[in-house]
Amino acid sequence: MDILNFNNIAFITIALWIIGSLFILGDQKIKNGRLIGNLFTITGTLVIIVFVIILWIEIDRPPMRTIGETRLWYAVFLPIVGILTFFKWKYKWFLFYSLGLAILFLIINILKPENFDKVLMPALQSPWFVPHVIVYMLSYALLGVSSVVSAWGLYLIKFKTFKPKLLNKADNLVYMGFSLLTLGLLFGALWAKEAWGHYWTWDPKETWALLTWLSYLLYIHFRFRHKHKTVTALWILALAFIVLLICWIGINYLAVSGNSVHTYTS
Amino acid sequence: MSNNKKIIWQYPWGYSESFIIAITLMILGFAINYISKSTVSTIQWPLNLFFGIAIIILLLLVYFLFKKKPFLKWLSGTPAAISAICLYTFLVLLMGFIPQGSPKASGFIHEIGLYDIVSSHAFLFAQIYFLVVLGMVTLKRSFPLRGKNIAFFINHFGLWLTLFAASIGAGDLQRVTLTTNKTNAVYFGINHKGEAIHDLGIAIQLKEFNIEEYPPKAFIIDDKSGTILNEKLFYLENGNSGEIMNWVIKVDDFFEYGICMGDKFHPIYDIGAAPAAYVIAINKKTKKVKEGWISCGSFRFQGNFLKLSDGMILVMADPEPKRYSSKVKIYTTSGNVFETTIEVNKPVTVDGWKIYQSDYNHDMGKWSDISILELVKDPWIPVVYFGIFMLIVGALYMFWIGNKK
Ligand code: HEM
């Protein structure tokens, strides 16, 4: 990784994002502030995308295996989701949240440099690998934002300033995130059939992925019938995200994950 | 539900009734496991087909005969649906915390079936409840089918079909491991219970087993504890150089297949030949130079390491497989004889069996004289895939539309 110095790239990206955010933050006072800000955040995102592409070519396999590599992808997807939602709803805090989280992921990667290990076990070398992982990461990014809405809502309730309309923002994110979750689960099943002979084996990661899916399914159906029970809906959404976090990170610490095909940490 | 003052069990039923029913089903399931000391066994062809058709007819009949009845209104409504999803989620949650299939399981938790939830009666009931509610929900919105309900139908019927076909087809799923060798064709395999299965209808002989490997990694290890000291990775490839733990290391020579004769490795291709590298290591601080051959060795020959300093040795790790495959000759009872190659992620289909590359003899590595294949027969897969296909279409639609209404 000598030609591609990750730290430099990460610092450039972070700087571009921060400058962009500052312009957007002060867009009332600065002429064309929003436009300039958008240009900076988009350029920052493009820089990190190009880095990922070069890295992919360099290590000769999709960089999606180690935790550090997944963090890199979050640093790609979060800004994309943030920028798109910002364009759609004009909520600045959405953008700042996703950029902030992406910066956090990049900083973790700077502090914990990763060896880009070329080795990819044979079962992972499949055309399903890339769509399976990308769909999941995009889904987690969307559902992550929806969980911020729920946390924000629960916080506002404390101060009696909560407006039920806030939840409508979350609904759209959940619908999009949930449909990608469904795709991730199904792609995983189709891949498992090709690689391991069966589409569903109740492997711990599969079990938790199903739980995550069921939790959001519950949210969707509860919301559909009970539009006005917003507090319960907020709690379901918050709990669903906890299940998602266990599935994503916590699984490695659970007693059940003895020989899951999804734990690559050796 | 706004019917707070409603007496329980008086129609229309709401969440209280739904959850009482769900929890009763679960407890009943636990009790049956506890009393009968048995697990749920799957049913097989053609019984499962008749059973499946009977269930579908029953669901249709019940729906069309009683669709105006309050009981059916409840069964196809949201409270029942949520209780069914919750019950299912709860059992899967237990599965997520309790290690499943532990062989030494005993005690109460074992007796009510919690170490093997998938084959417990509670799970069976949860699944039946789930499928009945989902079936009724689907029927309610599908007759008459209006344009705006198509997405609803694709999602709900897709899920129903997937789960239904997967459940009733489970008994027809056959998975058999077959260990091939080069001396003779093997015509039997071992199933997951350890029983030998003879009526496979095929015999397989190994012609050639191939592993393509990644270049091996070098590690600096503590020669007493054997722990790896370096974090940075270094690959042993001809001409490669890099720095690990203050040592600048250069690979001066590398053979994928080497055999040690005297104090030198030679590029010889013979059974048990192992990768070998001649490395030159220079300590950045002391400028000390160490050089020599290192090799990971094989089942036949010992490995070689390079002592760098007190307590530190440079070793070669066993190379990791990039891909492995078996060239096999297959004989079927239908009279076919042919050769083919089976690779991980690239199974081969023969007479209703899908044959997967599964494993090999790891001690012998690329010299493995056996190749372990897995034969899978799953006749219900087209139905399951049809359901999965519907779900994919439904998910794409849902992603596109969001919850705009
Ligand atoms: C692939 C999984 C599923 C998806 C994507 C899904 C999606 C949806 C959506 C989007 C709605 C709102 C319908 C509308 O907008 O008109 C809905 C309604 C509903 N769903 Fe699901 N659902 C799924 C699974 C289930 C399951 C497993 C059940 C029951 C066990 C269920 C029961 C219901 C019920 C009862 C309604 C309300 C229907 C009505 O009152 O007309 N769904 N579902």
PDB file of C-alpha atoms in Angstrom, chain A residues 31-239:
ATOM      1  CA  LYS A  31     -23.214  33.830  -1.276  1.00  0.00           C
ATOM      2  CA  ASN A  32     -23.681  30.494  -3.093  1.00  0.00           C
ATOM      3  CA  GLY A  33     -22.755  28.803   0.194  1.00  0.00           C
ATOM      4  CA  ARG A  34     -24.960  25.794  -0.420  1.00  0.00           C
ATOM      5  CA  LEU A  35     -23.689  25.217  -3.933  1.00  0.00           C
ATOM      6  CA  ILE A  36     -20.048  25.487  -2.880  1.00  0.00           C
ATOM      7  CA  GLY A  37     -20.745  23.305   0.133  1.00  0.00           C
ATOM      8  CA  ASN A  38     -22.368  20.643  -2.036  1.00  0.00           C
ATOM      9  CA  LEU A  39     -19.423  20.699  -4.415  1.00  0.00           C
ATOM     10  CA  PHE A  40     -16.995  20.151  -1.559  1.00  0.00           C
ATOM     11  CA  THR A  41     -18.929  17.287   0.027  1.00  0.00           C
ATOM     12  CA  ILE A  42     -19.430  15.600  -3.334  1.00  0.00           C
ATOM     13  CA  THR A  43     -15.749  15.968  -4.247  1.00  0.00           C
ATOM     14  CA  GLY A  44     -14.753  14.508  -0.891  1.00  0.00           C
ATOM     15  CA  THR A  45     -17.034  11.549  -1.540  1.00  0.00           C
ATOM     16  CA  LEU A  46     -15.629  11.070  -5.052  1.00  0.00           C
ATOM     17  CA  VAL A  47     -12.075  11.032  -3.671  1.00  0.00           C
ATOM     18  CA  ILE A  48     -12.889   8.201  -1.295  1.00  0.00           C
ATOM     19  CA  ILE A  49     -14.799   6.305  -4.020  1.00  0.00           C
ATOM     20  CA  VAL A  50     -11.777   6.496  -6.319  1.00  0.00           C
ATOM     21  CA  PHE A  51      -9.597   5.279  -3.471  1.00  0.00           C
ATOM     22  CA  VAL A  52     -11.827   2.239  -3.002  1.00  0.00           C
ATOM     23  CA  ILE A  53     -11.731   1.458  -6.719  1.00  0.00           C
ATOM     24  CA  ILE A  54      -7.932   1.656  -6.842  1.00  0.00           C
ATOM     25  CA  LEU A  55      -7.668  -0.430  -3.697  1.00  0.00           C
ATOM     26  CA  TRP A  56      -9.947  -3.057  -5.247  1.00  0.00           C
ATOM     27  CA  ILE A  57      -7.695  -3.303  -8.312  1.00  0.00           C
ATOM     28  CA  GLU A  58      -4.579  -3.262  -6.161  1.00  0.00           C
ATOM     29  CA  ILE A  59      -5.492  -6.157  -3.863  1.00  0.00           C
ATOM     30  CA  ASP A  60      -7.170  -8.050  -6.667  1.00  0.00           C
ATOM     31  CA  ARG A  61     -10.334  -8.918  -4.785  1.00  0.00           C
ATOM     32  CA  PRO A  62     -13.353  -6.936  -3.558  1.00  0.00           C
ATOM     33  CA  PRO A  63     -12.257  -5.027  -0.443  1.00  0.00           C
ATOM     34  CA  MET A  64     -15.171  -6.255   1.621  1.00  0.00           C
ATOM     35  CA  ARG A  65     -13.728  -8.878   3.842  1.00  0.00           C
ATOM     36  CA  THR A  66     -12.233  -7.330   6.919  1.00  0.00           C
ATOM     37  CA  ILE A  67     -13.967  -5.032   9.374  1.00  0.00           C
ATOM     38  CA  GLY A  68     -11.645  -2.200   8.333  1.00  0.00           C
ATOM     39  CA  GLU A  69     -12.654  -2.635   4.714  1.00  0.00           C
ATOM     40  CA  THR A  70     -16.339  -2.575   5.612  1.00  0.00           C
ATOM     41  CA  ARG A  71     -15.752   0.649   7.541  1.00  0.00           C
ATOM     42  CA  LEU A  72     -14.314   2.060   4.359  1.00  0.00           C
ATOM     43  CA  TRP A  73     -17.514   1.223   2.511  1.00  0.00           C
ATOM     44  CA  TYR A  74     -19.592   2.913   5.168  1.00  0.00           C
ATOM     45  CA  ALA A  75     -17.454   5.973   4.630  1.00  0.00           C
ATOM     46  CA  VAL A  76     -18.569   5.746   0.994  1.00  0.00           C
ATOM     47  CA  PHE A  77     -22.260   4.991   1.472  1.00  0.00           C
ATOM     48  CA  LEU A  78     -23.098   7.236   4.404  1.00  0.00           C
ATOM     49  CA  PRO A  79     -22.177  10.428   2.550  1.00  0.00           C
ATOM     50  CA  ILE A  80     -24.054   9.219  -0.546  1.00  0.00           C
ATOM     51  CA  VAL A  81     -27.185   8.565   1.499  1.00  0.00           C
ATOM     52  CA  GLY A  82     -26.642  11.824   3.396  1.00  0.00           C
ATOM     53  CA  ILE A  83     -26.206  13.914   0.262  1.00  0.00           C
ATOM     54  CA  LEU A  84     -29.199  12.333  -1.496  1.00  0.00           C
ATOM     55  CA  THR A  85     -31.508  12.784   1.489  1.00  0.00           C
ATOM     56  CA  PHE A  86     -30.236  16.328   1.858  1.00  0.00           C
ATOM     57  CA  PHE A  87     -31.183  17.043  -1.744  1.00  0.00           C
ATOM     58  CA  LYS A  88     -34.597  15.515  -1.200  1.00  0.00           C
ATOM     59  CA  TRP A  89     -35.612  16.884   2.197  1.00  0.00           C
ATOM     60  CA  LYS A  90     -33.161  19.742   2.793  1.00  0.00           C
ATOM     61  CA  TYR A  91     -32.482  18.560   6.328  1.00  0.00           C
ATOM     62  CA  LYS A  92     -28.996  19.715   7.203  1.00  0.00           C
ATOM     63  CA  TRP A  93     -28.684  17.566  10.295  1.00  0.00           C
ATOM     64  CA  PHE A  94     -29.146  14.438   8.149  1.00  0.00           C
ATOM     65  CA  LEU A  95     -26.155  15.421   6.107  1.00  0.00           C
ATOM     66  CA  PHE A  96     -24.037  16.363   9.110  1.00  0.00           C
ATOM     67  CA  TYR A  97     -24.917  13.162  10.863  1.00  0.00           C
ATOM     68  CA  SER A  98     -23.929  10.954   7.954  1.00  0.00           C
ATOM     69  CA  LEU A  99     -20.763  12.909   7.226  1.00  0.00           C
ATOM     70  CA  GLY A 100     -19.868  12.867  10.928  1.00  0.00           C
ATOM     71  CA  LEU A 101     -20.288   9.121  11.093  1.00  0.00           C
ATOM     72  CA  ALA A 102     -18.297   8.628   7.896  1.00  0.00           C
ATOM     73  CA  ILE A 103     -15.500  10.774   9.336  1.00  0.00           C
ATOM     74  CA  LEU A 104     -15.584   8.667  12.481  1.00  0.00           C
ATOM     75  CA  PHE A 105     -15.165   5.487  10.411  1.00  0.00           C
ATOM     76  CA  LEU A 106     -12.247   6.991   8.510  1.00  0.00           C
ATOM     77  CA  ILE A 107     -10.564   8.097  11.737  1.00  0.00           C
ATOM     78  CA  ILE A 108     -10.917   4.609  13.211  1.00  0.00           C
ATOM     79  CA  ASN A 109      -9.233   3.269  10.087  1.00  0.00           C
ATOM     80  CA  ILE A 110      -6.408   5.786  10.429  1.00  0.00           C
ATOM     81  CA  LEU A 111      -5.877   4.865  14.060  1.00  0.00           C
ATOM     82  CA  LYS A 112      -6.101   1.135  13.424  1.00  0.00           C
ATOM     83  CA  PRO A 113      -4.220   0.629  10.179  1.00  0.00           C
ATOM     84  CA  GLU A 114      -5.222  -2.511   8.448  1.00  0.00           C
ATOM     85  CA  ASN A 115      -3.125  -4.889   6.481  1.00  0.00           C
ATOM     86  CA  PHE A 116      -4.765  -5.383   3.207  1.00  0.00           C
ATOM     87  CA  ASP A 117      -4.720  -9.143   3.209  1.00  0.00           C
ATOM     88  CA  LYS A 118      -5.092 -10.587  -0.269  1.00  0.00           C
ATOM     89  CA  VAL A 119      -6.444 -13.888   0.910  1.00  0.00           C
ATOM     90  CA  LEU A 120     -10.087 -14.606   0.190  1.00  0.00           C
ATOM     91  CA  MET A 121     -11.348 -18.068   1.032  1.00  0.00           C
ATOM     92  CA  PRO A 122     -12.697 -19.990  -1.968  1.00  0.00           C
ATOM     93  CA  ALA A 123     -16.334 -19.994  -0.849  1.00  0.00           C
ATOM     94  CA  LEU A 124     -16.335 -16.195  -0.812  1.00  0.00           C
ATOM     95  CA  GLN A 125     -15.178 -15.981  -4.411  1.00  0.00           C
ATOM     96  CA  SER A 126     -18.595 -15.786  -5.926  1.00  0.00           C
ATOM     97  CA  PRO A 127     -20.485 -13.341  -8.121  1.00  0.00           C
ATOM     98  CA  TRP A 128     -22.966 -13.044  -5.231  1.00  0.00           C
ATOM     99  CA  PHE A 129     -20.389 -11.658  -2.845  1.00  0.00           C
ATOM    100  CA  VAL A 130     -20.389  -8.055  -4.057  1.00  0.00           C
ATOM    101  CA  PRO A 131     -24.176  -7.535  -4.423  1.00  0.00           C
ATOM    102  CA  HIS A 132     -24.830  -9.321  -1.125  1.00  0.00           C
ATOM    103  CA  VAL A 133     -22.464  -7.093   0.833  1.00  0.00           C
ATOM    104  CA  ILE A 134     -23.229  -3.823  -0.959  1.00  0.00           C
ATOM    105  CA  VAL A 135     -26.966  -4.203  -0.540  1.00  0.00           C
ATOM    106  CA  TYR A 136     -26.503  -4.909   3.164  1.00  0.00           C
ATOM    107  CA  MET A 137     -24.236  -1.961   3.724  1.00  0.00           C
ATOM    108  CA  LEU A 138     -26.566   0.433   1.938  1.00  0.00           C
ATOM    109  CA  SER A 139     -29.445  -0.950   3.920  1.00  0.00           C
ATOM    110  CA  TYR A 140     -27.602  -0.512   7.223  1.00  0.00           C
ATOM    111  CA  ALA A 141     -26.737   3.050   6.276  1.00  0.00           C
ATOM    112  CA  LEU A 142     -30.414   3.854   5.603  1.00  0.00           C
ATOM    113  CA  LEU A 143     -31.666   2.083   8.706  1.00  0.00           C
ATOM    114  CA  GLY A 144     -28.939   3.793  10.708  1.00  0.00           C
ATOM    115  CA  VAL A 145     -30.333   7.150   9.700  1.00  0.00           C
ATOM    116  CA  SER A 146     -33.853   6.005  10.591  1.00  0.00           C
ATOM    117  CA  SER A 147     -32.610   5.067  14.054  1.00  0.00           C
ATOM    118  CA  VAL A 148     -31.304   8.583  14.521  1.00  0.00           C
ATOM    119  CA  VAL A 149     -34.800   9.800  13.743  1.00  0.00           C
ATOM    120  CA  SER A 150     -36.137   7.484  16.449  1.00  0.00           C
ATOM    121  CA  ALA A 151     -33.541   8.601  18.992  1.00  0.00           C
ATOM    122  CA  TRP A 152     -34.250  12.229  18.150  1.00  0.00           C
ATOM    123  CA  GLY A 153     -37.988  11.601  18.485  1.00  0.00           C
ATOM    124  CA  LEU A 154     -37.615   9.901  21.857  1.00  0.00           C
ATOM    125  CA  TYR A 155     -35.457  12.803  22.996  1.00  0.00           C
ATOM    126  CA  LEU A 156     -38.048  15.350  21.873  1.00  0.00           C
ATOM    127  CA  ILE A 157     -40.843  13.506  23.659  1.00  0.00           C
ATOM    128  CA  LYS A 158     -38.999  14.156  26.907  1.00  0.00           C
ATOM    129  CA  PHE A 159     -39.351  17.853  26.272  1.00  0.00           C
ATOM    130  CA  LYS A 160     -42.902  17.541  24.955  1.00  0.00           C
ATOM    131  CA  THR A 161     -41.953  19.079  21.627  1.00  0.00           C
ATOM    132  CA  PHE A 162     -42.260  15.910  19.560  1.00  0.00           C
ATOM    133  CA  LYS A 163     -44.321  16.172  16.381  1.00  0.00           C
ATOM    134  CA  PRO A 164     -45.694  12.897  14.946  1.00  0.00           C
ATOM    135  CA  LYS A 165     -44.793  14.094  11.457  1.00  0.00           C
ATOM    136  CA  LEU A 166     -41.164  13.372  12.246  1.00  0.00           C
ATOM    137  CA  LEU A 167     -41.927   9.657  12.004  1.00  0.00           C
ATOM    138  CA  ASN A 168     -42.987   9.986   8.378  1.00  0.00           C
ATOM    139  CA  LYS A 169     -39.353  10.766   7.598  1.00  0.00           C
ATOM    140  CA  ALA A 170     -38.319   7.537   9.245  1.00  0.00           C
ATOM    141  CA  ASP A 171     -40.963   5.526   7.376  1.00  0.00           C
ATOM    142  CA  ASN A 172     -39.497   6.190   3.980  1.00  0.00           C
ATOM    143  CA  LEU A 173     -36.008   5.309   5.167  1.00  0.00           C
ATOM    144  CA  VAL A 174     -37.306   2.104   6.744  1.00  0.00           C
ATOM    145  CA  TYR A 175     -39.174   1.072   3.599  1.00  0.00           C
ATOM    146  CA  MET A 176     -36.056   1.576   1.507  1.00  0.00           C
ATOM    147  CA  GLY A 177     -33.719   0.049   4.076  1.00  0.00           C
ATOM    148  CA  PHE A 178     -36.044  -2.895   4.679  1.00  0.00           C
ATOM    149  CA  SER A 179     -36.365  -3.716   1.001  1.00  0.00           C
ATOM    150  CA  LEU A 180     -32.582  -3.788   0.704  1.00  0.00           C
ATOM    151  CA  LEU A 181     -32.456  -5.958   3.820  1.00  0.00           C
ATOM    152  CA  THR A 182     -34.817  -8.371   2.054  1.00  0.00           C
ATOM    153  CA  LEU A 183     -32.571  -8.393  -1.009  1.00  0.00           C
ATOM    154  CA  GLY A 184     -29.479  -8.965   1.139  1.00  0.00           C
ATOM    155  CA  LEU A 185     -31.116 -11.913   2.871  1.00  0.00           C
ATOM    156  CA  LEU A 186     -32.281 -13.443  -0.415  1.00  0.00           C
ATOM    157  CA  PHE A 187     -28.974 -12.916  -2.241  1.00  0.00           C
ATOM    158  CA  GLY A 188     -27.294 -14.532   0.743  1.00  0.00           C
ATOM    159  CA  ALA A 189     -29.645 -17.508   0.476  1.00  0.00           C
ATOM    160  CA  LEU A 190     -29.089 -17.937  -3.269  1.00  0.00           C
ATOM    161  CA  TRP A 191     -25.338 -17.698  -2.781  1.00  0.00           C
ATOM    162  CA  ALA A 192     -25.357 -20.169   0.106  1.00  0.00           C
ATOM    163  CA  LYS A 193     -27.116 -22.652  -2.152  1.00  0.00           C
ATOM    164  CA  GLU A 194     -24.337 -22.382  -4.736  1.00  0.00           C
ATOM    165  CA  ALA A 195     -21.490 -22.451  -2.238  1.00  0.00           C
ATOM    166  CA  TRP A 196     -22.635 -24.665   0.624  1.00  0.00           C
ATOM    167  CA  GLY A 197     -25.472 -26.703  -0.816  1.00  0.00           C
ATOM    168  CA  HIS A 198     -28.363 -25.233   1.156  1.00  0.00           C
ATOM    169  CA  TYR A 199     -29.983 -21.831   1.222  1.00  0.00           C
ATOM    170  CA  TRP A 200     -30.681 -21.639   4.913  1.00  0.00           C
ATOM    171  CA  THR A 201     -28.791 -23.381   7.702  1.00  0.00           C
ATOM    172  CA  TRP A 202     -29.626 -21.253  10.770  1.00  0.00           C
ATOM    173  CA  ASP A 203     -26.053 -20.156  11.013  1.00  0.00           C
ATOM    174  CA  PRO A 204     -25.888 -17.534  13.843  1.00  0.00           C
ATOM    175  CA  LYS A 205     -25.405 -14.654  11.430  1.00  0.00           C
ATOM    176  CA  GLU A 206     -28.372 -15.839   9.383  1.00  0.00           C
ATOM    177  CA  THR A 207     -30.444 -16.106  12.536  1.00  0.00           C
ATOM    178  CA  TRP A 208     -29.610 -12.554  13.551  1.00  0.00           C
ATOM    179  CA  ALA A 209     -30.110 -11.234  10.033  1.00  0.00           C
ATOM    180  CA  LEU A 210     -33.577 -12.779  10.097  1.00  0.00           C
ATOM    181  CA  LEU A 211     -34.235 -11.203  13.500  1.00  0.00           C
ATOM    182  CA  THR A 212     -33.235  -7.809  12.158  1.00  0.00           C
ATOM    183  CA  TRP A 213     -35.551  -8.323   9.210  1.00  0.00           C
ATOM    184  CA  LEU A 214     -38.436  -9.419  11.472  1.00  0.00           C
ATOM    185  CA  SER A 215     -37.949  -6.396  13.742  1.00  0.00           C
ATOM    186  CA  TYR A 216     -38.321  -3.964  10.872  1.00  0.00           C
ATOM    187  CA  LEU A 217     -41.213  -6.028   9.504  1.00  0.00           C
ATOM    188  CA  LEU A 218     -42.894  -5.497  12.845  1.00  0.00           C
ATOM    189  CA  TYR A 219     -42.276  -1.759  12.648  1.00  0.00           C
ATOM    190  CA  ILE A 220     -43.755  -1.534   9.141  1.00  0.00           C
ATOM    191  CA  HIS A 221     -46.919  -3.392  10.101  1.00  0.00           C
ATOM    192  CA  PHE A 222     -47.364  -1.608  13.386  1.00  0.00           C
ATOM    193  CA  ARG A 223     -47.013   1.764  11.659  1.00  0.00           C
ATOM    194  CA  PHE A 224     -49.398   0.756   8.878  1.00  0.00           C
ATOM    195  CA  ARG A 225     -52.231   0.014  11.282  1.00  0.00           C
ATOM    196  CA  HIS A 226     -51.499   2.434  14.135  1.00  0.00           C
ATOM    197  CA  LYS A 227     -50.451   5.730  12.612  1.00  0.00           C
ATOM    198  CA  HIS A 228     -51.080   7.578  15.863  1.00  0.00           C
ATOM    199  CA  LYS A 229     -49.280   5.371  18.318  1.00  0.00           C
ATOM    200  CA  THR A 230     -46.034   7.148  17.598  1.00  0.00           C
ATOM    201  CA  VAL A 231     -44.296   6.492  20.898  1.00  0.00           C
ATOM    202  CA  THR A 232     -44.595   2.720  20.556  1.00  0.00           C
ATOM    203  CA  ALA A 233     -43.442   3.026  16.953  1.00  0.00           C
ATOM    204  CA  LEU A 234     -40.401   5.026  18.049  1.00  0.00           C
ATOM    205  CA  TRP A 235     -39.485   2.343  20.541  1.00  0.00           C
ATOM    206  CA  ILE A 236     -39.902  -0.476  18.032  1.00  0.00           C
ATOM    207  CA  LEU A 237     -37.630   1.426  15.661  1.00  0.00           C
ATOM    208  CA  ALA A 238     -35.005   1.991  18.347  1.00  0.00           C
ATOM    209  CA  LEU A 239     -35.073  -1.676  19.426  1.00  0.00           C
TER     210      LEU A 239
END
